[in-house]
Each structure stands twice: as C-alpha cells, then as structure tokens.
Amino acid sequence: MAFKIISFGTRDNEVAHFDALNKEGFEMTYKSENLTHDNIDLVKGFDGVLLRANNVADKQNLDQMAEWGIKYVFTRTVGYNHIDLDAAKANGQIVAYVPAYSPYAVADLAFGLGIMQNRNLSGAVASSEKSDFRPNPASFVPEFQSLTVGILGTGKIGLAEAKLWKGVGAKVLGYDPYPKDGIEDILTYASMEDLLKESDIVSLHVPYFKGSNDKFFAADQLKMMKSSAVLVNTARAEITDEDAIIAAVKAGDIKGFATDVISNESAYFGQVEPAAVKDASSTMAQFQALYPKVVVTPHIGSYTENALHDMISISYQNFANALKGDFENNFLVKPEA
C-alpha cells in the first residue's frame, strides 16, 4: 500500500510539479488551504503531512495528529517556526524541513523591489492608473551605476542579490557578523553604520533568532539612512520594528519601504479581503495607507519554478529517507535512539 501524504497550502499551478517529481510513488492529496485548528480533520487517514509557512502545527494540532497515528509532519520550507518541535518530540513524531533552495528566488524579488521603490515605479503606475501622467520627482534618481546598495546579511541569498546589483554596475556594501572571504569582487564589507549612511537601497537578508534579534532593525537604524533611501525586507518581519518603519516613511526619514513579509502573516496572506485588514490600526492597513511609498508582496520570495523544484524534490527525499530509517540530513526531530 502506497504511503499517503496530504500537502497543505498547495497552489493549483504547483500540482503538476508535485506529480512530475513524485518518483517514489507516494499517494498524494493536495489542499489549497493552510492547515488550521478548524480543518485538522482533513489529516485523518494519512501517513504523512506536508506543510508550508503559515500552517498551524502547534501542540494542539500535533497532539490531534498523534492521536490519529500520524507520525510524519514535514515542512517544505526553510523556516519551521510554524511547527512546535517540543510537542512533536513529546509525541514521538518526526519532523523534517528543506534547508535551502535556489537563493536567486528571494534575491531576484529583493532586487526587483529595490528597483521599484528607488525609481518610484509603484508611484508612477499608481498615478497612471488614475490618469495622472505627469512625471513624479520621486522617479528622478541616479542610474544603477551611480547607486550604492547595502546588503545586511551576506549568506547565500544576500550574496546572490549582491551579484545582481554588481552586474548592473552598482557599488555594493555588505555587513555580516561572519564575513566571507574571497568575495571582494562582488561587495565591500563595511560597518553597519557606514552601510546605512551610504546606501541608496538597504536590503535585509538577516535570519531571525527568536529572543535574540527581535526588532533589531528599528528607529536607530532608520535614522542612519538617507532620506532618499529605500528599505527592502525579504527576510523575516520579526527582525524589524514595523511601527518604526511606518513612522520613518510618514516623516520622510526614508523614501520608501518594500516588504515580502509582515508580522502575523497568517491573518493576511493567502486570503482575499481578510478581516484583519479592516482594522485600521493593523500593520497591514497602515502599510496599505502608505502605498505607493510602502509596497507589500504576499511572501512570494520562494515562488519560482526553480525554488519549487528544490522544495518538492527535497521533501520527497526526506519522506523516502525517513521510511528507510535514514535521518542524517534535514531532520529537526528524529526518532529516539
């Protein structure tokens, strides 16, 4: 009998890729909705569950899965803070993740958002939609070869974006507490203060460590930036003080902000007209009120064919390895020895 897996948060255009890469012959069921407390019954009768960000695998849901005999709870994402690892371990459940995928998926988006906000393309399009075809002074900016771009976090994704900017002639500065050797032809390392003071575009690629770097990018960092500079976040919302960013944009302390992430994402992303947006005090509503100076994309950094291929292939391999008793790579919670 085939091993039965239910995959949540599966978009319609992803199904063909799942089917094409299913070399192990798993019996797959796809659900477009995310896993929540309300639809936990959907997992009944399956051997494994495959999740993505904004799915709920907290103690309540994991305990229910365990009661129904579900041992394998995997995610096809790099992030795994939607899974309660302690609860899974207590239940004897196995948890695996995807440690990496094509770095250019997120880097391409960050690059595009930087261009959009620096050149005020969002503002130009918004004006044209209203039949206002006058050029906006906010679009009068230096060309790429005259820009300085600051990359905070020079891991695989940050370095990939740095290469994109270097390729179009920009000067690229980098900051990382663990600088890499041998990349002097791509970027120049600088202190965070110098990077923020000199950069026309600041792009965040900093991992989030709960309780360690929460809201590390806040008012003090924003004050160091040029008033003509834009900030891009395709990393994690938790590393920024969103209220401080909103205040900085309103005050004209920075030119604009573009983000692919937001706090409390599950209240917004994957939905049409979510109830949370109706609260004018919500972060999303405040971001929307500042459009086009603030632009939000719905966490699509990994939404490319290349990244999807990596996520699916590695997830299938994780299931295959688990069934063979091979837990060496990619497993966050393993069976007790």
mmCIF file of C-alpha atoms in Angstrom:
data_model
loop_
_atom_site.group_PDB
_atom_site.id
_atom_site.type_symbol
_atom_site.label_atom_id
_atom_site.label_comp_id
_atom_site.label_asym_id
_atom_site.label_seq_id
_atom_site.Cartn_x
_atom_site.Cartn_y
_atom_site.Cartn_z
ATOM 1 C CA MET A 1 0.000 0.000 0.000
ATOM 2 C CA ALA A 2 1.338 3.417 -1.007
ATOM 3 C CA PHE A 3 2.416 5.904 1.641
ATOM 4 C CA LYS A 4 -0.300 8.582 1.847
ATOM 5 C CA ILE A 5 0.689 12.241 2.158
ATOM 6 C CA ILE A 6 -1.560 15.291 2.411
ATOM 7 C CA SER A 7 0.024 18.569 1.301
ATOM 8 C CA PHE A 8 -1.428 21.836 2.592
ATOM 9 C CA GLY A 9 -1.093 25.288 1.054
ATOM 10 C CA THR A 10 -0.614 23.740 -2.380
ATOM 11 C CA ARG A 11 -1.351 26.194 -5.164
ATOM 12 C CA ASP A 12 -3.085 24.931 -8.309
ATOM 13 C CA ASN A 13 -0.089 25.632 -10.533
ATOM 14 C CA GLU A 14 2.153 23.596 -8.213
ATOM 15 C CA VAL A 15 0.276 20.301 -8.532
ATOM 16 C CA ALA A 16 1.804 19.349 -11.889
ATOM 17 C CA HIS A 17 5.283 19.840 -10.411
ATOM 18 C CA PHE A 18 4.425 17.674 -7.407
ATOM 19 C CA ASP A 19 3.160 14.928 -9.699
ATOM 20 C CA ALA A 20 6.133 15.087 -12.063
ATOM 21 C CA LEU A 21 8.664 14.829 -9.234
ATOM 22 C CA ASN A 22 6.897 12.021 -7.366
ATOM 23 C CA LYS A 23 9.394 9.311 -8.312
ATOM 24 C CA GLU A 24 8.719 7.330 -5.119
ATOM 25 C CA GLY A 25 5.057 6.796 -5.969
ATOM 26 C CA PHE A 26 3.621 8.455 -2.864
ATOM 27 C CA GLU A 27 -0.170 8.731 -2.811
ATOM 28 C CA MET A 28 -0.606 12.494 -2.769
ATOM 29 C CA THR A 29 -3.615 14.595 -1.794
ATOM 30 C CA TYR A 30 -3.407 18.346 -2.319
ATOM 31 C CA LYS A 31 -5.220 21.028 -0.367
ATOM 32 C CA SER A 32 -5.029 24.683 -1.326
ATOM 33 C CA GLU A 33 -5.950 25.855 2.165
ATOM 34 C CA ASN A 34 -3.473 26.074 5.001
ATOM 35 C CA LEU A 35 -3.748 23.736 7.960
ATOM 36 C CA THR A 36 -5.605 25.349 10.868
ATOM 37 C CA HIS A 37 -7.377 24.259 14.027
ATOM 38 C CA ASP A 38 -10.655 24.340 12.118
ATOM 39 C CA ASN A 39 -9.675 21.910 9.331
ATOM 40 C CA ILE A 40 -7.454 19.492 11.267
ATOM 41 C CA ASP A 41 -9.918 16.695 10.470
ATOM 42 C CA LEU A 42 -8.537 16.698 6.914
ATOM 43 C CA VAL A 43 -5.397 14.864 8.059
ATOM 44 C CA LYS A 44 -7.301 11.774 9.215
ATOM 45 C CA GLY A 45 -6.227 8.626 7.408
ATOM 46 C CA PHE A 46 -2.899 9.953 6.138
ATOM 47 C CA ASP A 47 0.577 8.697 6.964
ATOM 48 C CA GLY A 48 2.367 11.994 6.492
ATOM 49 C CA VAL A 49 1.575 15.705 6.443
ATOM 50 C CA LEU A 50 3.464 18.246 4.326
ATOM 51 C CA LEU A 51 3.187 21.897 5.321
ATOM 52 C CA ARG A 52 4.437 25.323 4.313
ATOM 53 C CA ALA A 53 4.710 28.633 6.164
ATOM 54 C CA ASN A 54 1.578 29.933 7.905
ATOM 55 C CA ASN A 55 0.250 26.415 8.520
ATOM 56 C CA VAL A 56 -0.576 25.591 12.130
ATOM 57 C CA ALA A 57 1.356 22.693 13.613
ATOM 58 C CA ASP A 58 1.181 23.760 17.237
ATOM 59 C CA LYS A 59 0.771 21.428 20.206
ATOM 60 C CA GLN A 60 -2.988 21.238 19.756
ATOM 61 C CA ASN A 61 -2.788 20.100 16.136
ATOM 62 C CA LEU A 62 0.222 17.849 16.684
ATOM 63 C CA ASP A 63 -1.454 16.127 19.619
ATOM 64 C CA GLN A 64 -4.508 15.512 17.461
ATOM 65 C CA MET A 65 -2.362 14.102 14.660
ATOM 66 C CA ALA A 66 -0.610 11.818 17.123
ATOM 67 C CA GLU A 67 -3.970 10.570 18.364
ATOM 68 C CA TRP A 68 -4.793 9.618 14.784
ATOM 69 C CA GLY A 69 -1.449 7.865 14.361
ATOM 70 C CA ILE A 70 0.257 10.451 12.164
ATOM 71 C CA LYS A 71 3.991 10.166 12.736
ATOM 72 C CA TYR A 72 5.485 12.289 9.950
ATOM 73 C CA VAL A 73 4.988 16.082 9.973
ATOM 74 C CA PHE A 74 7.245 17.734 7.398
ATOM 75 C CA THR A 75 7.526 21.250 6.002
ATOM 76 C CA ARG A 76 8.703 22.173 2.519
ATOM 77 C CA THR A 77 10.178 25.429 3.750
ATOM 78 C CA VAL A 78 13.429 26.652 5.248
ATOM 79 C CA GLY A 79 11.578 28.244 8.155
ATOM 80 C CA TYR A 80 9.929 25.926 10.644
ATOM 81 C CA ASN A 81 8.619 28.163 13.410
ATOM 82 C CA HIS A 82 5.092 27.044 12.489
ATOM 83 C CA ILE A 83 5.892 23.616 13.969
ATOM 84 C CA ASP A 84 6.132 23.064 17.728
ATOM 85 C CA LEU A 85 9.241 20.890 17.807
ATOM 86 C CA ASP A 86 8.966 20.170 21.528
ATOM 87 C CA ALA A 87 5.411 18.919 21.137
ATOM 88 C CA ALA A 88 6.405 16.782 18.154
ATOM 89 C CA LYS A 89 9.269 15.253 20.109
ATOM 90 C CA ALA A 90 6.992 14.506 23.062
ATOM 91 C CA ASN A 91 4.588 12.754 20.690
ATOM 92 C CA GLY A 92 7.326 10.718 19.020
ATOM 93 C CA GLN A 93 6.642 12.453 15.713
ATOM 94 C CA ILE A 94 9.316 13.022 13.087
ATOM 95 C CA VAL A 95 9.864 16.497 11.639
ATOM 96 C CA ALA A 96 11.917 17.394 8.560
ATOM 97 C CA TYR A 97 12.431 20.581 6.594
ATOM 98 C CA VAL A 98 14.096 21.931 3.449
ATOM 99 C CA PRO A 99 17.392 23.555 4.496
ATOM 100 C CA ALA A 100 17.875 25.550 1.298
ATOM 101 C CA TYR A 101 16.535 26.213 -2.168
ATOM 102 C CA SER A 102 17.613 28.375 -5.091
ATOM 103 C CA PRO A 103 18.929 31.591 -3.478
ATOM 104 C CA TYR A 104 18.003 33.595 -6.562
ATOM 105 C CA ALA A 105 14.288 33.117 -5.875
ATOM 106 C CA VAL A 106 14.369 35.585 -2.986
ATOM 107 C CA ALA A 107 17.316 37.566 -4.362
ATOM 108 C CA ASP A 108 15.502 38.291 -7.631
ATOM 109 C CA LEU A 109 12.480 39.580 -5.734
ATOM 110 C CA ALA A 110 14.574 41.771 -3.436
ATOM 111 C CA PHE A 111 16.404 43.159 -6.482
ATOM 112 C CA GLY A 112 13.105 43.922 -8.217
ATOM 113 C CA LEU A 113 11.560 45.547 -5.160
ATOM 114 C CA GLY A 114 14.648 47.689 -4.705
ATOM 115 C CA ILE A 115 14.411 48.924 -8.273
ATOM 116 C CA MET A 116 10.665 49.522 -7.922
ATOM 117 C CA GLN A 117 10.915 51.698 -4.850
ATOM 118 C CA ASN A 118 14.131 53.501 -5.755
ATOM 119 C CA ARG A 119 12.752 54.523 -9.179
ATOM 120 C CA ASN A 120 9.244 55.114 -7.768
ATOM 121 C CA LEU A 121 7.764 52.692 -10.297
ATOM 122 C CA SER A 122 4.916 51.835 -7.938
ATOM 123 C CA GLY A 123 4.082 55.528 -7.692
ATOM 124 C CA ALA A 124 4.276 56.039 -11.451
ATOM 125 C CA VAL A 125 1.938 53.118 -12.104
ATOM 126 C CA ALA A 126 -0.479 54.279 -9.392
ATOM 127 C CA SER A 127 -0.591 57.765 -10.933
ATOM 128 C CA SER A 128 -1.132 56.415 -14.444
ATOM 129 C CA GLU A 129 -3.990 54.257 -13.206
ATOM 130 C CA LYS A 130 -5.639 57.492 -12.057
ATOM 131 C CA SER A 131 -4.951 59.131 -15.466
ATOM 132 C CA ASP A 132 -2.264 61.344 -13.948
ATOM 133 C CA PHE A 133 0.532 61.121 -16.499
ATOM 134 C CA ARG A 134 2.847 63.764 -15.087
ATOM 135 C CA PRO A 135 6.362 62.645 -14.128
ATOM 136 C CA ASN A 136 6.896 62.491 -10.383
ATOM 137 C CA PRO A 137 10.115 63.984 -8.973
ATOM 138 C CA ALA A 138 10.446 60.811 -6.869
ATOM 139 C CA SER A 139 11.338 58.975 -10.092
ATOM 140 C CA PHE A 140 14.252 61.337 -10.776
ATOM 141 C CA VAL A 141 17.056 59.226 -9.331
ATOM 142 C CA PRO A 142 20.644 58.164 -10.044
ATOM 143 C CA GLU A 143 21.121 55.320 -12.513
ATOM 144 C CA PHE A 144 22.256 51.889 -11.378
ATOM 145 C CA GLN A 145 25.949 52.595 -11.876
ATOM 146 C CA SER A 146 25.652 55.563 -9.504
ATOM 147 C CA LEU A 147 23.810 53.693 -6.752
ATOM 148 C CA THR A 148 25.197 52.265 -3.545
ATOM 149 C CA VAL A 149 23.336 49.182 -2.340
ATOM 150 C CA GLY A 150 23.733 47.829 1.172
ATOM 151 C CA ILE A 151 23.215 44.130 1.848
ATOM 152 C CA LEU A 152 22.639 43.236 5.502
ATOM 153 C CA GLY A 153 23.380 39.536 5.761
ATOM 154 C CA THR A 154 25.727 38.045 3.168
ATOM 155 C CA GLY A 155 24.604 34.438 3.237
ATOM 156 C CA LYS A 156 23.596 32.656 0.040
ATOM 157 C CA ILE A 157 20.592 34.889 -0.665
ATOM 158 C CA GLY A 158 22.271 38.155 0.271
ATOM 159 C CA LEU A 159 25.284 37.285 -1.843
ATOM 160 C CA ALA A 160 23.031 36.368 -4.775
ATOM 161 C CA GLU A 161 21.379 39.790 -4.626
ATOM 162 C CA ALA A 162 24.776 41.450 -4.323
ATOM 163 C CA LYS A 163 25.816 39.748 -7.578
ATOM 164 C CA LEU A 164 22.709 41.098 -9.316
ATOM 165 C CA TRP A 165 23.468 44.665 -8.267
ATOM 166 C CA LYS A 166 27.143 44.290 -9.103
ATOM 167 C CA GLY A 167 26.124 43.055 -12.533
ATOM 168 C CA VAL A 168 24.289 46.295 -13.334
ATOM 169 C CA GLY A 169 27.148 48.466 -12.139
ATOM 170 C CA ALA A 170 26.104 49.461 -8.629
ATOM 171 C CA LYS A 171 28.512 49.777 -5.728
ATOM 172 C CA VAL A 172 27.657 47.076 -3.209
ATOM 173 C CA LEU A 173 28.378 47.228 0.509
ATOM 174 C CA GLY A 174 27.864 44.288 2.832
ATOM 175 C CA TYR A 175 27.539 43.768 6.537
ATOM 176 C CA ASP A 176 27.629 40.423 8.311
ATOM 177 C CA PRO A 177 28.966 39.412 11.731
ATOM 178 C CA TYR A 178 30.599 36.478 9.940
ATOM 179 C CA PRO A 179 32.113 37.956 6.761
ATOM 180 C CA LYS A 180 33.051 35.691 3.874
ATOM 181 C CA ASP A 181 36.468 35.530 2.273
ATOM 182 C CA GLY A 182 37.036 35.761 -1.456
ATOM 183 C CA ILE A 183 34.064 37.924 -2.436
ATOM 184 C CA GLU A 184 35.891 41.249 -2.728
ATOM 185 C CA ASP A 185 34.994 41.381 -6.424
ATOM 186 C CA ILE A 186 31.277 41.377 -5.506
ATOM 187 C CA LEU A 187 30.981 43.600 -2.440
ATOM 188 C CA THR A 188 32.940 45.574 0.098
ATOM 189 C CA TYR A 189 32.338 44.903 3.763
ATOM 190 C CA ALA A 190 31.546 47.920 5.927
ATOM 191 C CA SER A 191 30.294 48.625 9.414
ATOM 192 C CA MET A 192 26.521 48.640 9.723
ATOM 193 C CA GLU A 193 26.583 52.365 10.457
ATOM 194 C CA ASP A 194 28.616 53.192 7.348
ATOM 195 C CA LEU A 195 26.480 50.897 5.204
ATOM 196 C CA LEU A 196 23.263 52.568 6.353
ATOM 197 C CA LYS A 197 24.655 56.085 5.921
ATOM 198 C CA GLU A 198 25.978 55.479 2.402
ATOM 199 C CA SER A 199 23.372 53.204 0.795
ATOM 200 C CA ASP A 200 20.580 54.272 -1.545
ATOM 201 C CA ILE A 201 18.951 50.868 -1.122
ATOM 202 C CA VAL A 202 19.235 48.738 2.012
ATOM 203 C CA SER A 203 18.211 45.089 1.632
ATOM 204 C CA LEU A 204 17.709 42.814 4.633
ATOM 205 C CA HIS A 205 18.761 39.155 4.492
ATOM 206 C CA VAL A 206 19.155 38.510 8.196
ATOM 207 C CA PRO A 207 17.898 35.255 9.751
ATOM 208 C CA TYR A 208 15.544 35.544 12.700
ATOM 209 C CA PHE A 209 16.611 34.152 16.051
ATOM 210 C CA LYS A 210 13.688 34.407 18.444
ATOM 211 C CA GLY A 211 14.609 36.201 21.626
ATOM 212 C CA SER A 212 17.944 37.288 20.188
ATOM 213 C CA ASN A 213 17.459 39.734 17.312
ATOM 214 C CA ASP A 214 13.785 40.647 17.569
ATOM 215 C CA LYS A 215 13.197 44.100 16.054
ATOM 216 C CA PHE A 216 16.934 44.718 15.767
ATOM 217 C CA PHE A 217 16.306 46.967 12.756
ATOM 218 C CA ALA A 218 14.465 49.825 14.416
ATOM 219 C CA ALA A 219 14.366 53.602 14.816
ATOM 220 C CA ASP A 220 18.093 53.991 15.479
ATOM 221 C CA GLN A 221 18.996 52.173 12.252
ATOM 222 C CA LEU A 222 16.372 54.026 10.224
ATOM 223 C CA LYS A 223 17.732 57.371 11.422
ATOM 224 C CA MET A 224 21.135 56.470 9.976
ATOM 225 C CA MET A 225 19.686 56.002 6.480
ATOM 226 C CA LYS A 226 19.492 58.699 3.828
ATOM 227 C CA SER A 227 16.113 60.393 3.475
ATOM 228 C CA SER A 228 16.310 59.395 -0.209
ATOM 229 C CA ALA A 229 16.986 55.721 0.589
ATOM 230 C CA VAL A 230 14.612 52.779 0.458
ATOM 231 C CA LEU A 231 14.464 49.706 2.676
ATOM 232 C CA VAL A 232 13.675 46.201 1.394
ATOM 233 C CA ASN A 233 12.818 43.228 3.604
ATOM 234 C CA THR A 234 12.527 39.761 2.091
ATOM 235 C CA ALA A 235 13.853 38.043 5.218
ATOM 236 C CA ARG A 236 11.618 37.965 8.308
ATOM 237 C CA ALA A 237 9.254 40.595 9.675
ATOM 238 C CA GLU A 238 10.323 39.842 13.226
ATOM 239 C CA ILE A 239 13.764 41.375 12.690
ATOM 240 C CA THR A 240 12.231 44.808 12.088
ATOM 241 C CA ASP A 241 10.278 47.293 14.168
ATOM 242 C CA GLU A 242 7.366 47.801 11.788
ATOM 243 C CA ASP A 243 5.956 50.721 13.785
ATOM 244 C CA ALA A 244 9.302 52.493 13.475
ATOM 245 C CA ILE A 245 9.330 51.879 9.716
ATOM 246 C CA ILE A 246 5.817 53.289 9.361
ATOM 247 C CA ALA A 247 6.840 56.362 11.355
ATOM 248 C CA ALA A 248 10.003 56.832 9.275
ATOM 249 C CA VAL A 249 8.097 56.714 5.981
ATOM 250 C CA LYS A 250 5.434 59.107 7.260
ATOM 251 C CA ALA A 251 8.077 61.549 8.478
ATOM 252 C CA GLY A 252 10.069 61.354 5.247
ATOM 253 C CA ASP A 253 13.079 59.954 7.079
ATOM 254 C CA ILE A 254 13.316 57.308 4.344
ATOM 255 C CA LYS A 255 11.899 57.403 0.835
ATOM 256 C CA GLY A 256 10.076 54.101 0.927
ATOM 257 C CA PHE A 257 9.786 50.518 2.046
ATOM 258 C CA ALA A 258 9.098 47.240 0.257
ATOM 259 C CA THR A 259 8.426 44.007 2.077
ATOM 260 C CA ASP A 260 7.563 40.412 1.290
ATOM 261 C CA VAL A 261 6.975 39.628 4.966
ATOM 262 C CA ILE A 262 4.801 41.038 7.736
ATOM 263 C CA SER A 263 4.076 40.205 11.343
ATOM 264 C CA ASN A 264 1.060 37.939 11.855
ATOM 265 C CA GLU A 265 1.222 36.826 8.208
ATOM 266 C CA SER A 266 -1.393 34.100 8.596
ATOM 267 C CA ALA A 267 -4.023 36.779 9.226
ATOM 268 C CA TYR A 268 -3.461 38.201 5.732
ATOM 269 C CA PHE A 269 -1.586 36.106 3.219
ATOM 270 C CA GLY A 270 -3.397 33.512 1.127
ATOM 271 C CA GLN A 271 -6.726 35.306 1.545
ATOM 272 C CA VAL A 272 -8.893 37.830 -0.296
ATOM 273 C CA GLU A 273 -10.056 40.800 1.789
ATOM 274 C CA PRO A 274 -9.059 39.239 5.121
ATOM 275 C CA ALA A 275 -10.911 40.515 8.155
ATOM 276 C CA ALA A 276 -7.679 41.670 9.810
ATOM 277 C CA VAL A 277 -7.168 44.377 7.160
ATOM 278 C CA LYS A 278 -10.416 46.064 8.194
ATOM 279 C CA ASP A 279 -8.734 47.081 11.434
ATOM 280 C CA ALA A 280 -7.198 50.446 10.556
ATOM 281 C CA SER A 281 -4.653 50.038 13.338
ATOM 282 C CA SER A 282 -3.310 46.762 11.930
ATOM 283 C CA THR A 283 0.168 46.788 10.451
ATOM 284 C CA MET A 284 -1.148 45.778 7.036
ATOM 285 C CA ALA A 285 -3.764 48.531 6.969
ATOM 286 C CA GLN A 286 -1.116 51.084 7.907
ATOM 287 C CA PHE A 287 1.193 49.777 5.180
ATOM 288 C CA GLN A 288 -1.626 49.966 2.630
ATOM 289 C CA ALA A 289 -2.411 53.534 3.658
ATOM 290 C CA LEU A 290 1.159 54.483 2.751
ATOM 291 C CA TYR A 291 1.066 52.967 -0.759
ATOM 292 C CA PRO A 292 2.932 53.573 -3.055
ATOM 293 C CA LYS A 293 5.684 54.604 -0.646
ATOM 294 C CA VAL A 294 5.179 51.230 1.016
ATOM 295 C CA VAL A 295 4.716 48.113 -1.110
ATOM 296 C CA VAL A 296 3.758 44.668 0.199
ATOM 297 C CA THR A 297 4.023 41.366 -1.665
ATOM 298 C CA PRO A 298 2.390 38.221 -0.186
ATOM 299 C CA HIS A 299 5.504 36.236 0.795
ATOM 300 C CA ILE A 300 6.328 35.203 -2.767
ATOM 301 C CA GLY A 301 10.098 35.168 -2.343
ATOM 302 C CA SER A 302 10.283 31.416 -2.856
ATOM 303 C CA TYR A 303 7.556 31.397 -5.506
ATOM 304 C CA THR A 304 9.634 30.448 -8.540
ATOM 305 C CA GLU A 305 9.852 27.281 -10.610
ATOM 306 C CA ASN A 306 13.448 26.639 -9.552
ATOM 307 C CA ALA A 307 12.765 27.056 -5.840
ATOM 308 C CA LEU A 308 9.599 24.971 -6.040
ATOM 309 C CA HIS A 309 11.512 22.170 -7.750
ATOM 310 C CA ASP A 310 14.044 22.180 -4.914
ATOM 311 C CA MET A 311 11.393 22.269 -2.186
ATOM 312 C CA ILE A 312 9.374 19.403 -3.623
ATOM 313 C CA SER A 313 12.351 17.218 -4.532
ATOM 314 C CA ILE A 314 13.950 17.592 -1.109
ATOM 315 C CA SER A 315 10.622 17.000 0.654
ATOM 316 C CA TYR A 316 10.032 13.786 -1.269
ATOM 317 C CA GLN A 317 13.587 12.686 -0.496
ATOM 318 C CA ASN A 318 13.001 13.450 3.186
ATOM 319 C CA PHE A 319 9.979 11.148 3.218
ATOM 320 C CA ALA A 320 11.875 8.442 1.336
ATOM 321 C CA ASN A 321 14.823 8.687 3.727
ATOM 322 C CA ALA A 322 12.577 8.543 6.780
ATOM 323 C CA LEU A 323 10.910 5.384 5.532
ATOM 324 C CA LYS A 324 14.365 3.840 5.071
ATOM 325 C CA GLY A 325 15.392 4.879 8.572
ATOM 326 C CA ASP A 326 17.914 7.431 7.314
ATOM 327 C CA PHE A 327 17.603 10.544 9.486
ATOM 328 C CA GLU A 328 21.055 12.032 8.896
ATOM 329 C CA ASN A 329 20.078 15.116 6.891
ATOM 330 C CA ASN A 330 17.265 17.686 7.182
ATOM 331 C CA PHE A 331 15.557 16.174 10.238
ATOM 332 C CA LEU A 332 14.673 18.534 13.079
ATOM 333 C CA VAL A 333 13.069 15.877 15.256
ATOM 334 C CA LYS A 334 14.319 12.305 14.919
ATOM 335 C CA PRO A 335 13.134 9.051 16.478
ATOM 336 C CA GLU A 336 14.532 8.331 19.902
ATOM 337 C CA ALA A 337 17.601 6.099 19.658
#
